[in-house]
Coordinates of C-alpha atoms in Angstrom, one line a residue:
X1 CA -61.1 -6.3 94.8
X2 CA -60.6 -7.9 91.5
X3 CA -59.6 -4.7 90.2
X4 CA -56.8 -4.3 92.8
X5 CA -55.6 -7.9 92.3
X6 CA -55.3 -7.4 88.6
X7 CA -53.4 -4.2 89.4
X8 CA -51.0 -6.0 91.7
X9 CA -50.3 -8.7 89.1
X10 CA -49.7 -6.2 86.4
X11 CA -47.4 -4.2 88.6
X12 CA -45.3 -7.2 89.6
X13 CA -44.9 -8.5 86.1
X14 CA -44.0 -5.1 84.9
X15 CA -41.3 -4.7 87.5
X16 CA -39.8 -8.1 86.7
X17 CA -39.8 -7.3 83.1
X18 CA -38.2 -4.0 83.7
X19 CA -35.5 -5.5 85.8
X20 CA -34.7 -8.0 83.1
X21 CA -34.5 -5.1 80.6
X22 CA -32.2 -3.2 83.0
X23 CA -29.9 -6.2 83.1
X24 CA -29.9 -6.5 79.4
X25 CA -29.3 -2.7 78.9
X26 CA -26.4 -2.8 81.4
X27 CA -24.7 -5.7 79.8
X28 CA -25.0 -4.2 76.3
X29 CA -23.7 -0.9 77.6
X30 CA -20.5 -2.5 78.8
X31 CA -20.2 -4.5 75.6
X32 CA -20.6 -1.4 73.5
X33 CA -18.2 0.5 75.8
X34 CA -15.5 -2.2 75.5
X35 CA -15.9 -2.5 71.7
X36 CA -15.9 1.3 71.3
X37 CA -12.7 1.6 73.4
X38 CA -11.0 -1.1 71.4
X39 CA -12.0 0.6 68.1
X40 CA -10.6 3.9 69.4
X41 CA -7.3 2.3 70.4
X42 CA -7.1 0.5 67.0
X43 CA -7.7 3.8 65.1
X44 CA -5.0 5.5 67.2
X45 CA -2.6 2.6 66.5
X46 CA -3.4 2.8 62.8
X47 CA -2.7 6.5 62.8
X48 CA 0.6 6.0 64.6
X49 CA 1.7 3.3 62.1
X50 CA 0.8 5.5 59.1
X51 CA 2.7 8.4 60.6
X52 CA 5.8 6.2 61.1
X53 CA 5.5 4.8 57.6
X54 CA 5.3 8.3 56.1
X55 CA 8.1 9.6 58.3
X56 CA 10.6 6.8 57.5
X57 CA 9.8 7.1 53.8
X58 CA 10.5 10.8 53.9
X59 CA 13.8 10.2 55.8
X60 CA 14.9 7.6 53.2
X61 CA 14.0 10.1 50.4
X62 CA 16.1 12.8 52.1
X63 CA 19.0 10.4 52.4
X64 CA 18.8 9.5 48.7
X65 CA 18.7 13.2 47.8
X66 CA 21.7 14.0 50.0
X67 CA 23.7 11.1 48.5
X68 CA 23.0 12.3 45.0
X69 CA 23.9 15.9 45.9
X70 CA 27.1 14.7 47.5
X71 CA 27.9 12.7 44.4
X72 CA 27.3 15.7 42.1
X73 CA 29.4 18.0 44.4
X74 CA 32.2 15.4 44.3
X75 CA 32.2 15.2 40.5
X76 CA 32.2 19.0 40.3
X77 CA 35.1 19.3 42.7
X78 CA 37.0 16.6 40.8
X79 CA 36.5 18.6 37.5
X80 CA 37.7 21.8 39.2
X81 CA 40.8 20.0 40.7
X82 CA 41.8 18.5 37.3
X83 CA 41.3 21.9 35.7
X84 CA 43.4 23.6 38.4
X85 CA 46.1 21.0 37.9
X86 CA 46.3 21.8 34.2
X87 CA 46.2 25.6 34.7
X88 CA 48.9 25.4 37.4
X89 CA 51.1 23.3 35.0
X90 CA 50.7 26.1 32.4
X91 CA 51.7 28.7 35.0
X92 CA 54.8 26.6 35.9
X93 CA 55.8 26.2 32.3
X94 CA 55.6 30.0 31.9
X95 CA 57.7 30.6 35.0
X96 CA 60.3 27.9 34.1
X97 CA 60.5 28.8 30.4
X98 CA 61.1 32.5 31.3
X99 CA 58.2 33.5 28.9
X100 CA 57.3 36.3 31.3
X101 CA 58.9 39.5 30.1
X102 CA 58.0 41.6 33.1
X103 CA 56.7 41.2 36.6
X104 CA 53.4 42.4 35.3
X105 CA 53.0 39.3 33.2
X106 CA 53.5 37.2 36.3
X107 CA 50.9 39.4 38.1
X108 CA 48.4 38.9 35.3
X109 CA 48.9 35.1 35.3
X110 CA 48.6 34.9 39.1
X111 CA 45.4 37.0 39.0
X112 CA 44.0 34.9 36.3
X113 CA 44.6 31.8 38.4
X114 CA 42.9 33.4 41.4
X115 CA 39.8 34.4 39.4
X116 CA 39.6 31.0 37.7
X117 CA 39.5 29.2 41.1
X118 CA 37.9 31.4 43.7
X119 CA 38.1 30.0 47.2
X120 CA 40.3 27.1 46.2
X121 CA 43.7 28.8 46.8
X122 CA 44.6 31.6 49.2
X123 CA 48.1 32.4 48.1
X124 CA 50.7 31.8 45.4
X125 CA 54.4 31.8 46.3
X126 CA 56.9 32.4 43.5
X127 CA 60.7 32.2 43.9
X128 CA 62.3 34.7 41.5
X129 CA 65.9 33.7 42.6
X130 CA 66.6 37.2 44.0
X131 CA 63.3 37.5 45.9
X132 CA 60.2 35.6 46.8
X133 CA 56.9 37.1 45.6
X134 CA 53.6 36.3 47.4
X135 CA 50.3 36.8 45.6
X136 CA 47.2 36.7 47.8
X137 CA 43.4 37.3 47.3
X138 CA 41.5 38.6 50.3
X139 CA 38.0 37.9 51.3
X140 CA 36.9 41.2 49.7
X141 CA 38.5 40.1 46.4
X142 CA 41.5 42.5 46.8
X143 CA 44.5 41.2 44.9
X144 CA 47.8 41.8 46.8
X145 CA 51.3 41.3 45.5
X146 CA 54.2 41.7 47.9
X147 CA 57.7 40.5 48.5
X148 CA 58.3 38.0 51.3
X149 CA 61.1 38.5 53.8
X150 CA 61.2 34.9 54.8
X151 CA 61.5 31.7 52.8
X152 CA 58.8 29.3 51.5
X153 CA 56.4 28.1 54.1
X154 CA 56.9 24.5 55.4
X155 CA 54.3 22.1 54.1

């Protein structure tokens, strides 16, 4: 009987100890789960903030690049326009001074103007007192010279 009493005491102490351990295991499980979930959320938030920082830095870099490209294009256009102004003055001086000996000289001067400034002008109208000549350059780079039956176009 002493053997069985000892067995009973051992079993009861063991079960109480196990219950206490179960409670401790359960409370640490919930603590670890909550801390782990918070860490996962913090890592996700950190990743999103890094993504936003990189994205906005890249957008700002693109804006700066486009601003510099626009500035360069504006400077190039300004140079082309000033060069066009000077060349057109030269063409006008030739027309007014009657330095052109034939219609072919005028055609060569008009063609030179078209080739110097592609895409900037689409036609040149010249009043020769007895007729109006129109020089045009097509999209396929065909140079066309013809007489106009109507007057100068209205601006």
